[in-house]
Amino acid sequence: MRVTDGMSEVSESSAGSPERSLAASARRAQIVEAAIETLAECGHGQTTFARIRQRAGISSTRLISYHFGTKGELMDAVLEEVGLRAHQAISQRVAGESSASGALTARIEAQVEWVAHNSSAVRAMSEICRNERDAEGVLRYGVEVTARANVEGLEPILRAGQESGEFRQFDTGLMALTLKSAIDAAIVRMARPPRLTLAQCVHELTTLAHLATRKES
Amino acid sequence: MRVTDGMSEVSESSAGSPERSLAASARRAQIVEAAIETLAECGHGQTTFARIRQRAGISSTRLISYHFGTKGELMDAVLEEVGLRAHQAISQRVAGESSASGALTARIEAQVEWVAHNSSAVRAMSEICRNERDAEGVLRYGVEVTARANVEGLEPILRAGQESGEFRQFDTGLMALTLKSAIDAAIVRMARPPRLTLAQCVHELTTLAHLATRKES
Amino acid sequence: MRVTDGMSEVSESSAGSPERSLAASARRAQIVEAAIETLAECGHGQTTFARIRQRAGISSTRLISYHFGTKGELMDAVLEEVGLRAHQAISQRVAGESSASGALTARIEAQVEWVAHNSSAVRAMSEICRNERDAEGVLRYGVEVTARANVEGLEPILRAGQESGEFRQFDTGLMALTLKSAIDAAIVRMARPPRLTLAQCVHELTTLAHLATRKES
Amino acid sequence: MRVTDGMSEVSESSAGSPERSLAASARRAQIVEAAIETLAECGHGQTTFARIRQRAGISSTRLISYHFGTKGELMDAVLEEVGLRAHQAISQRVAGESSASGALTARIEAQVEWVAHNSSAVRAMSEICRNERDAEGVLRYGVEVTARANVEGLEPILRAGQESGEFRQFDTGLMALTLKSAIDAAIVRMARPPRLTLAQCVHELTTLAHLATRKES
DNA sequence: CATGAATGAGCGTTCATTCAT
DNA sequence: CATGAATGAACGCTCATTCAT
């Protein structure tokens, strides 16, 4: 039986069991972390096994293919890890809000702050989603996947606000995308003079969202 | 020690003469066009001389380096060409407007329509700006360059509107980036069900821009 | 941005351990030997990975860069190997001599004989030293390196002879270079008619050295 | 009839006539000079048409192949030019001497001085002779050619000295080669501390030659 | 006399991956 | 769990040369 067909060599050892040995999990985490940093710093095109190996401080690239099988699966693991981190950090902060307007503000705050403090993870995710392709050359993750962690949380709020009458009528899909883009734009803006603080950015964005969504008086 | 200095073998000519032979210009245009299509379809990472050669229907990749020197200079040429096209198509449409609000609407209309009808050029530009790096690994074109053709035109309008009292106070840099992002988001949105027409998208965006910028009554 | 730093993919290992696996050492020796022969026969300019691969009888040029990293490092390895061989063969033959004159004669004998019987190694070293350049175009090994293995051994003898009063006053650096050159010239001379035997060459050279260095009576 | 088969395109125009137009001769001289400088500075391996073109300040490498046909023929022309210069500068200085000893001294003086003052030409010649190969990979100019301009003048003097009884018996071929090598070594020596003046070098060499060749008293 | 346009072959290097233990 | 050795394919780029005017 062939051992490697796109599957990690370790995953098949305990067939069926979702658990992984402690050492293996640690190794995987170490490699994923190195991959995130490399993606953020060098970009997808320069993110090679050799560079990841170097940053992770491991002896051979063989260790990477040993634990993840192929490069694509490593990218999957990175995406999963980043998505998990974002979800854990953001979702709970929106929970307490009762009004759609409040929820929207809370969500934007949470999101922009997380993005600002986890730029490497965000860049890594972005690099993968926009560049990772399969053998035929088609993007493996559409904008869909990119949107999921962040936009997915935004659109339900917008829909709820329209249904409750808090918000005016607009295309919720486009508005969600716009707000998500605005959040990313804020990170770009913060890097440029004249300097804006994180709090100022948050305020600008929540104001913008409020004005763009509220029902005309 | 390098002798070509990364310059096209055909370019130099003693004086600063902008002249280029007819045949050479045609070849360059042909290659640039093939490069744009390849970038849009295959992404920066898969945009190789071999693929460009194939799409351009020329005999050898040598023809590319003959006319452009290095890959980096070809990318420069692509960026220049796309920038020129966008400028020519967009700038004049904003000229006639007297009010900031009218100019903003006109600019958004012009921009979203151009982007919608020139998606290959836009994708090509995006791929280059986000992925092209120099030998040391740093991005050759910052977000600055990306922003120039589009954002540069947006921000002056916003500033003028604030000065004339038409617009409320907000950070013009962030607002320009947000509107630019929203335009790109509209393209993404149009590709997803439920379907939105171009006109509907334009309306959504101009409405959003109006609400976000107008002075509170 | 480069990750391999021009290092062999197999070399690193955390500590400064001189150990290399048996198989790897054998492969390296095989490749170095093929490189020496190629350099001697085809010259530095025609010494390509493809030719070395062919002569070594290995499957791919990739094996060379796998074991040596870059071409420059392969050249380094060749130089090191040839230097080692020469040192081992020559140095001990001079050890027993008490007088400077005797040492000089012994050294010349040993050197000319080694050079005559290891012409490939000598040519390889010569090709590298005179042609190998770095990226900026400067010679990587000055005449210094070339001289080291052979001249370095010559000059101390000359200095000792002057100090002991055996030799007349002359510039030891120039004399050492001259004798080294004369040894190389002997190899050239042997290839031309009328034929000279190795022993005759040695005699001619030792006589010349004796006459040129001895104190005037 | 094909115009180019290893022959310069201009040479065939005035078939049979050894004269060349003034402009063509000037161009050829300009290119040869640039080739000499490039060979001396960058070495044979890096002496490309592109670099020569640049240094000569001409518009296209096509001009080189136009005037010289192939690279090999350009190298021939360089060799011819350098040989001519050396011959013109050296030969007359030996003319007036009556004794072999005097002629030898005069020749060494003339040769070392010319070499010292024309290092680029010497390096160029050396680069060509040691590296230029034909399509099959064999050196196009043996040591023979290198030796011609310089050694050729040395050996007759040595032979004459032996016949007249001035010099002792030794192999004139090896001695000539040795003295030629010693002259080149002097140039190397002069570049190294402790500094030696040209006059000192000449004195060291003529003394050495005298001691090595004179009849034992 | 000079130039423009084109070209195939070859270069060293980098890549992810696979076959062995 | 980890490593060593090997590999074919592809990359951008440089080379001298040739077919046209």
Coordinates of N, CA, C and O in Angstrom, one line a residue, chain A residues 50-190:
Chain A
A50 N 11.8 25.3 2.1 CA 13.2 25.6 2.6 C 13.1 26.8 3.5 O 13.7 26.7 4.6
R51 N 12.3 27.8 3.2 CA 12.3 29.0 4.1 C 11.5 28.6 5.3 O 11.9 29.1 6.4
I52 N 10.4 27.9 5.2 CA 9.7 27.5 6.4 C 10.6 26.7 7.3 O 10.6 26.9 8.5
R53 N 11.3 25.7 6.7 CA 12.2 24.9 7.5 C 13.2 25.7 8.3 O 13.4 25.6 9.5
Q54 N 13.7 26.7 7.6 CA 14.7 27.6 8.3 C 14.1 28.3 9.5 O 14.7 28.4 10.5
R55 N 12.9 28.9 9.2 CA 12.3 29.7 10.3 C 11.9 28.9 11.4 O 11.9 29.3 12.6
A56 N 11.4 27.7 11.1 CA 11.0 26.8 12.2 C 12.2 26.2 12.9 O 12.0 25.6 14.0
G57 N 13.3 26.3 12.4 CA 14.5 25.8 13.0 C 14.5 24.2 13.0 O 15.0 23.6 14.0
I58 N 14.0 23.6 12.0 CA 14.0 22.2 11.9 C 15.1 21.7 10.9 O 15.6 22.5 10.2
S59 N 15.3 20.4 10.9 CA 16.5 20.0 10.2 C 16.3 19.8 8.7 O 17.2 19.9 8.0
S60 N 15.1 19.5 8.3 CA 14.9 19.1 6.9 C 13.5 19.5 6.5 O 12.6 19.4 7.3
T61 N 13.4 19.8 5.2 CA 12.0 20.0 4.7 C 11.2 18.8 4.7 O 10.0 18.8 4.6
R62 N 11.9 17.7 4.8 CA 11.3 16.4 4.8 C 10.3 16.3 6.0 O 9.3 15.6 5.9
L63 N 10.6 17.0 7.1 CA 9.8 17.0 8.2 C 8.4 17.7 7.9 O 7.4 17.3 8.5
I64 N 8.4 18.6 7.0 CA 7.2 19.3 6.7 C 6.3 18.3 5.9 O 5.1 18.1 6.2
S65 N 6.9 17.8 4.9 CA 6.1 16.9 4.0 C 5.7 15.6 4.8 O 4.7 15.0 4.6
Y66 N 6.5 15.3 5.8 CA 6.2 14.2 6.7 C 4.9 14.4 7.5 O 4.0 13.6 7.6
H67 N 4.8 15.7 8.0 CA 3.7 16.0 8.9 C 2.4 16.5 8.1 O 1.3 16.3 8.6
F68 N 2.7 17.0 6.9 CA 1.5 17.6 6.2 C 1.3 17.0 4.8 O 0.3 17.4 4.2
G69 N 2.2 16.2 4.4 CA 2.0 15.6 3.1 C 2.4 16.5 2.0 O 3.5 16.5 1.5
T70 N 1.5 17.4 1.6 CA 1.9 18.3 0.5 C 1.8 19.7 1.0 O 1.3 20.0 2.0
K71 N 2.3 20.6 0.1 CA 2.2 22.0 0.5 C 0.8 22.5 0.6 O 0.5 23.3 1.5
G72 N -0.1 22.0 -0.3 CA -1.5 22.4 -0.2 C -2.1 22.1 1.1 O -2.9 22.9 1.7
E73 N -1.7 21.0 1.7 CA -2.3 20.6 2.9 C -1.8 21.4 4.1 O -2.5 21.7 5.0
L74 N -0.5 21.9 3.9 CA 0.0 22.8 4.9 C -0.8 24.1 4.9 O -1.1 24.7 5.9
M75 N -1.0 24.6 3.6 CA -1.8 25.8 3.5 C -3.2 25.7 4.1 O -3.7 26.6 4.8
D76 N -3.8 24.5 3.9 CA -5.1 24.2 4.5 C -5.0 24.4 6.1 O -5.8 25.0 6.7
A77 N -3.9 23.8 6.6 CA -3.8 23.8 8.0 C -3.6 25.2 8.5 O -4.1 25.6 9.6
V78 N -2.8 26.0 7.8 CA -2.6 27.4 8.2 C -4.0 28.2 8.2 O -4.3 28.9 9.1
L79 N -4.7 28.0 7.1 CA -6.0 28.6 7.0 C -7.0 28.2 8.2 O -7.7 29.1 8.8
E80 N -6.9 27.0 8.5 CA -7.8 26.5 9.6 C -7.4 27.1 10.9 O -8.2 27.6 11.7
E81 N -6.1 27.2 11.1 CA -5.6 27.7 12.4 C -5.9 29.2 12.5 O -6.4 29.7 13.5
V82 N -5.7 30.0 11.5 CA -6.0 31.4 11.5 C -7.5 31.6 11.7 O -7.9 32.5 12.5
G83 N -8.3 30.9 10.9 CA -9.7 31.0 11.1 C -10.2 30.8 12.5 O -11.0 31.5 13.0
L84 N -9.6 29.7 13.1 CA -10.0 29.4 14.5 C -9.6 30.5 15.4 O -10.4 30.9 16.3
R85 N -8.4 31.0 15.3 CA -8.0 32.1 16.2 C -8.9 33.3 16.0 O -9.3 33.9 17.0
A86 N -9.2 33.7 14.8 CA -10.1 34.8 14.6 C -11.5 34.6 15.2 O -12.0 35.5 15.9
H87 N -12.0 33.4 14.9 CA -13.3 33.1 15.4 C -13.4 33.2 17.0 O -14.3 33.8 17.5
Q88 N -12.4 32.6 17.6 CA -12.4 32.6 19.1 C -12.2 34.0 19.6 O -12.8 34.4 20.7
A89 N -11.5 34.9 18.9 CA -11.3 36.2 19.5 C -12.5 37.2 19.2 O -12.7 38.1 20.0
I90 N -13.2 37.0 18.1 CA -14.2 37.9 17.7 C -15.6 37.6 18.1 O -16.3 38.4 18.7
S91 N -16.0 36.3 17.9 CA -17.4 36.0 18.0 C -18.0 36.3 19.4 O -19.1 36.8 19.4
Q92 N -17.3 36.1 20.5 CA -17.9 36.3 21.8 C -18.1 37.8 22.1 O -19.0 38.1 22.9
R93 N -17.3 38.7 21.4 CA -17.5 40.1 21.7 C -18.8 40.7 21.2 O -19.2 41.8 21.5
V94 N -19.4 40.0 20.2 CA -20.7 40.5 19.7 C -21.9 39.9 20.4 O -23.0 40.4 20.2
A95 N -21.6 38.9 21.2 CA -22.7 38.2 21.8 C -23.7 39.0 22.6 O -25.0 38.9 22.5
G96 N -23.2 39.9 23.4 CA -24.1 40.6 24.3 C -25.0 41.7 23.8 O -26.0 42.2 24.4
E97 N -24.8 42.1 22.5 CA -25.6 43.2 21.9 C -27.0 42.8 21.6 O -27.3 41.7 21.0
S98 N -28.0 43.7 21.8 CA -29.4 43.4 21.5 C -29.8 44.1 20.2 O -30.4 43.4 19.4
S99 N -29.4 45.3 20.0 CA -29.8 46.0 18.7 C -28.8 45.6 17.6 O -27.7 45.3 17.8
A100 N -29.3 45.7 16.4 CA -28.5 45.4 15.2 C -27.4 46.5 15.1 O -26.2 46.2 14.8
S101 N -27.8 47.7 15.4 CA -26.8 48.8 15.4 C -25.6 48.5 16.4 O -24.5 48.7 16.0
G102 N -26.0 48.1 17.5 CA -25.0 47.8 18.6 C -24.1 46.7 18.2 O -22.9 46.7 18.3
A103 N -24.8 45.6 17.6 CA -24.0 44.5 17.2 C -23.0 44.8 16.1 O -21.9 44.4 16.1
L104 N -23.5 45.7 15.2 CA -22.6 46.0 14.1 C -21.4 46.8 14.6 O -20.3 46.5 14.2
T105 N -21.7 47.7 15.4 CA -20.5 48.5 16.0 C -19.6 47.6 16.8 O -18.4 47.7 16.6
A106 N -20.1 46.7 17.6 CA -19.3 45.8 18.3 C -18.5 44.9 17.4 O -17.3 44.7 17.6
R107 N -19.1 44.4 16.4 CA -18.4 43.5 15.5 C -17.3 44.3 14.8 O -16.2 43.7 14.6
I108 N -17.6 45.5 14.3 CA -16.5 46.2 13.6 C -15.3 46.5 14.6 O -14.2 46.3 14.2
E109 N -15.7 46.9 15.8 CA -14.6 47.2 16.7 C -13.8 45.9 17.0 O -12.5 46.0 16.9
A110 N -14.5 44.8 17.2 CA -13.7 43.6 17.5 C -12.9 43.2 16.3 O -11.7 42.8 16.4
Q111 N -13.4 43.3 15.1 CA -12.7 42.9 13.9 C -11.5 43.7 13.6 O -10.4 43.2 13.3
V112 N -11.7 45.0 13.7 CA -10.6 45.9 13.3 C -9.4 45.8 14.4 O -8.3 45.8 14.0
E113 N -9.8 45.6 15.6 CA -8.8 45.4 16.6 C -8.0 44.1 16.4 O -6.8 44.0 16.6
W114 N -8.8 43.0 16.1 CA -8.1 41.8 15.9 C -7.2 41.8 14.7 O -6.0 41.4 14.8
V115 N -7.6 42.4 13.7 CA -6.8 42.5 12.5 C -5.6 43.3 12.8 O -4.5 43.0 12.3
A116 N -5.8 44.4 13.5 CA -4.6 45.3 13.8 C -3.6 44.5 14.6 O -2.4 44.8 14.5
H117 N -4.0 43.7 15.5 CA -3.1 43.0 16.4 C -2.6 41.6 15.9 O -1.9 40.9 16.6
N118 N -3.2 41.2 14.8 CA -2.8 39.9 14.2 C -2.5 40.0 12.8 O -2.9 39.2 11.9
S119 N -1.7 41.0 12.4 CA -1.5 41.3 11.0 C -0.8 40.2 10.3 O -1.1 39.9 9.1
S120 N 0.1 39.5 11.0 CA 0.8 38.3 10.3 C -0.2 37.3 9.9 O -0.2 36.8 8.8
A121 N -1.1 36.9 10.8 CA -2.1 35.9 10.5 C -3.0 36.4 9.4 O -3.3 35.6 8.5
V122 N -3.4 37.6 9.4 CA -4.2 38.2 8.4 C -3.5 38.2 7.0 O -4.1 37.7 6.0
R123 N -2.3 38.6 7.0 CA -1.6 38.6 5.8 C -1.4 37.2 5.2 O -1.5 36.9 4.0
A124 N -1.1 36.3 6.1 CA -0.9 34.9 5.7 C -2.2 34.4 5.1 O -2.2 33.8 4.0
M125 N -3.3 34.6 5.7 CA -4.6 34.1 5.2 C -4.8 34.8 3.8 O -5.2 34.1 2.9
S126 N -4.6 36.1 3.7 CA -4.8 36.8 2.5 C -3.9 36.2 1.4 O -4.3 36.0 0.2
E127 N -2.6 36.0 1.7 CA -1.7 35.5 0.7 C -2.2 34.1 0.2 O -2.1 33.8 -1.0
I128 N -2.6 33.3 1.1 CA -3.1 31.9 0.6 C -4.3 32.1 -0.2 O -4.4 31.5 -1.3
C129 N -5.3 32.8 0.2 CA -6.6 32.9 -0.5 C -6.4 33.5 -1.9 O -7.1 33.0 -2.8
R130 N -5.6 34.4 -2.0 CA -5.4 35.1 -3.3 C -4.5 34.4 -4.2 O -4.4 34.8 -5.4
N131 N -3.7 33.5 -3.7 CA -2.6 33.0 -4.6 C -2.6 31.4 -4.7 O -2.1 30.9 -5.7
E132 N -3.1 30.8 -3.7 CA -3.0 29.3 -3.8 C -3.9 28.7 -4.9 O -5.1 28.9 -4.9
R133 N -3.3 28.0 -5.7 CA -4.0 27.4 -6.8 C -3.7 25.9 -6.9 O -2.7 25.4 -6.4
D134 N -4.7 25.2 -7.6 CA -4.5 23.7 -7.7 C -3.6 23.5 -9.0 O -3.2 24.4 -9.6
A135 N -3.5 22.2 -9.3 CA -2.6 21.8 -10.4 C -3.1 22.4 -11.8 O -2.3 22.7 -12.7
E136 N -4.4 22.6 -11.9 CA -5.0 23.1 -13.1 C -4.9 24.7 -13.2 O -5.2 25.3 -14.2
G137 N -4.5 25.3 -12.1 CA -4.3 26.7 -12.1 C -5.5 27.5 -11.6 O -5.4 28.7 -11.6
V138 N -6.5 26.8 -11.1 CA -7.6 27.6 -10.5 C -7.4 27.8 -9.0 O -6.9 27.0 -8.3
L139 N -7.9 29.0 -8.6 CA -7.7 29.3 -7.2 C -8.4 28.3 -6.3 O -9.6 27.9 -6.6
R140 N -7.7 27.8 -5.3 CA -8.3 26.8 -4.5 C -9.4 27.3 -3.5 O -10.3 26.7 -3.2
Y141 N -9.1 28.5 -3.0 CA -10.1 29.1 -2.1 C -10.6 30.4 -2.8 O -9.9 31.3 -3.1
G142 N -11.9 30.4 -3.1 CA -12.5 31.6 -3.7 C -12.5 32.7 -2.7 O -12.0 32.6 -1.6
V143 N -13.1 33.8 -3.1 CA -13.3 34.9 -2.1 C -14.2 34.4 -1.0 O -14.1 34.9 0.1
E144 N -14.9 33.4 -1.3 CA -15.8 32.9 -0.3 C -15.1 32.5 1.0 O -15.5 33.0 2.0
V145 N -14.1 31.8 0.8 CA -13.4 31.3 2.0 C -12.8 32.5 2.8 O -12.9 32.6 4.0
T146 N -12.2 33.4 2.0 CA -11.7 34.6 2.7 C -12.8 35.3 3.5 O -12.6 35.7 4.6
A147 N -13.9 35.4 2.9 CA -15.0 36.1 3.5 C -15.5 35.4 4.7 O -16.0 36.1 5.6
R148 N -15.5 34.1 4.7 CA -16.2 33.4 5.7 C -16.0 33.9 7.1 O -16.9 34.3 7.8
A149 N -14.7 33.8 7.6 CA -14.5 34.1 9.0 C -15.0 35.5 9.4 O -15.5 35.7 10.5
N150 N -14.8 36.5 8.4 CA -15.2 37.8 8.8 C -16.5 38.3 8.2 O -17.3 38.8 9.0
V151 N -16.7 38.2 7.0 CA -17.9 38.7 6.3 C -19.1 37.9 6.8 O -20.2 38.4 7.1
E152 N -18.9 36.6 6.9 CA -20.0 35.7 7.4 C -20.7 36.2 8.7 O -21.9 36.2 8.8
G153 N -19.8 36.8 9.5 CA -20.4 37.3 10.7 C -21.1 38.7 10.5 O -22.0 39.0 11.3
L154 N -20.7 39.4 9.5 CA -21.2 40.7 9.3 C -22.7 40.7 8.7 O -23.6 41.4 9.1
E155 N -22.8 39.9 7.6 CA -24.1 39.9 6.9 C -25.3 39.6 7.7 O -26.3 40.3 7.6
P156 N -25.3 38.6 8.6 CA -26.5 38.3 9.4 C -26.9 39.5 10.2 O -28.1 39.7 10.4
I157 N -25.9 40.2 10.7 CA -26.3 41.4 11.5 C -27.1 42.4 10.6 O -28.1 43.0 11.0
L158 N -26.5 42.6 9.4 CA -27.2 43.6 8.5 C -28.6 43.1 8.1 O -29.5 43.9 8.1
R159 N -28.7 41.8 7.9 CA -30.1 41.3 7.6 C -31.0 41.5 8.7 O -32.2 41.9 8.5
A160 N -30.6 41.2 9.9 CA -31.4 41.4 11.1 C -31.8 42.8 11.3 O -33.0 43.1 11.6
G161 N -30.9 43.7 11.0 CA -31.2 45.1 11.1 C -32.3 45.6 10.1 O -33.1 46.4 10.5
Q162 N -32.2 45.0 9.0 CA -33.2 45.4 8.0 C -34.6 44.8 8.3 O -35.6 45.5 8.2
E163 N -34.6 43.6 8.8 CA -35.9 43.0 9.2 C -36.5 43.7 10.4 O -37.7 43.8 10.5
S164 N -35.7 44.1 11.3 CA -36.2 44.8 12.5 C -36.6 46.3 12.2 O -37.2 46.9 13.1
G165 N -36.2 46.7 11.0 CA -36.5 48.1 10.7 C -35.5 49.1 11.1 O -35.6 50.3 10.9
E166 N -34.4 48.6 11.8 CA -33.4 49.6 12.2 C -32.6 50.1 11.0 O -32.2 51.3 11.0
F167 N -32.4 49.3 10.0 CA -31.5 49.7 8.9 C -32.4 49.9 7.7 O -33.5 49.4 7.5
R168 N -31.9 50.8 6.8 CA -32.5 51.0 5.5 C -32.3 49.8 4.6 O -31.6 48.9 4.9
Q169 N -33.0 49.9 3.4 CA -32.8 48.8 2.4 C -31.5 49.1 1.6 O -31.3 50.1 1.1
F170 N -30.7 48.0 1.6 CA -29.5 48.0 0.7 C -29.2 46.6 0.5 O -29.7 45.7 1.1
D171 N -28.3 46.4 -0.4 CA -27.8 45.0 -0.7 C -26.9 44.6 0.4 O -25.8 45.1 0.6
T172 N -27.3 43.6 1.2 CA -26.5 43.2 2.4 C -25.2 42.6 2.0 O -24.2 42.8 2.7
G173 N -25.2 41.9 0.9 CA -23.9 41.2 0.5 C -22.9 42.3 0.1 O -21.7 42.2 0.6
L174 N -23.3 43.3 -0.6 CA -22.3 44.3 -1.0 C -21.9 45.1 0.2 O -20.7 45.5 0.3
M175 N -22.9 45.4 1.1 CA -22.5 46.2 2.2 C -21.6 45.5 3.1 O -20.6 46.0 3.7
A176 N -21.8 44.2 3.3 CA -20.9 43.4 4.1 C -19.5 43.4 3.5 O -18.5 43.6 4.3
L177 N -19.4 43.2 2.3 CA -18.1 43.2 1.6 C -17.4 44.5 1.8 O -16.2 44.6 2.0
T178 N -18.2 45.6 1.6 CA -17.7 46.9 1.7 C -17.1 47.2 3.1 O -16.0 47.7 3.3
L179 N -17.9 46.8 4.1 CA -17.4 47.0 5.5 C -16.2 46.2 5.8 O -15.2 46.7 6.4
K180 N -16.2 45.0 5.3 CA -15.0 44.1 5.5 C -13.8 44.8 4.8 O -12.7 44.9 5.4
S181 N -14.0 45.3 3.6 CA -12.9 46.0 2.9 C -12.4 47.2 3.6 O -11.2 47.5 3.7
A182 N -13.4 47.9 4.2 CA -13.1 49.1 4.9 C -12.2 48.8 6.1 O -11.3 49.6 6.5
I183 N -12.5 47.7 6.7 CA -11.6 47.3 7.9 C -10.2 47.1 7.5 O -9.2 47.5 8.1
D184 N -10.1 46.3 6.3 CA -8.7 46.1 5.8 C -8.0 47.4 5.4 O -6.8 47.6 5.6
A185 N -8.9 48.3 4.8 CA -8.3 49.6 4.4 C -7.8 50.4 5.6 O -6.8 51.1 5.5
A186 N -8.5 50.2 6.7 CA -8.1 50.9 7.9 C -6.6 50.6 8.3 O -5.8 51.4 8.7
I187 N -6.3 49.3 8.2 CA -5.0 48.8 8.5 C -4.0 49.5 7.6 O -2.9 50.0 8.0
V188 N -4.3 49.6 6.3 CA -3.4 50.3 5.4 C -3.3 51.8 5.8 O -2.2 52.3 5.8
R189 N -4.4 52.4 6.1 CA -4.5 53.8 6.4 C -3.6 54.1 7.6 O -2.9 55.1 7.7
M190 N -3.6 53.2 8.6 CA -2.9 53.4 9.9 C -1.4 53.4 9.6 O -0.6 54.0 10.4

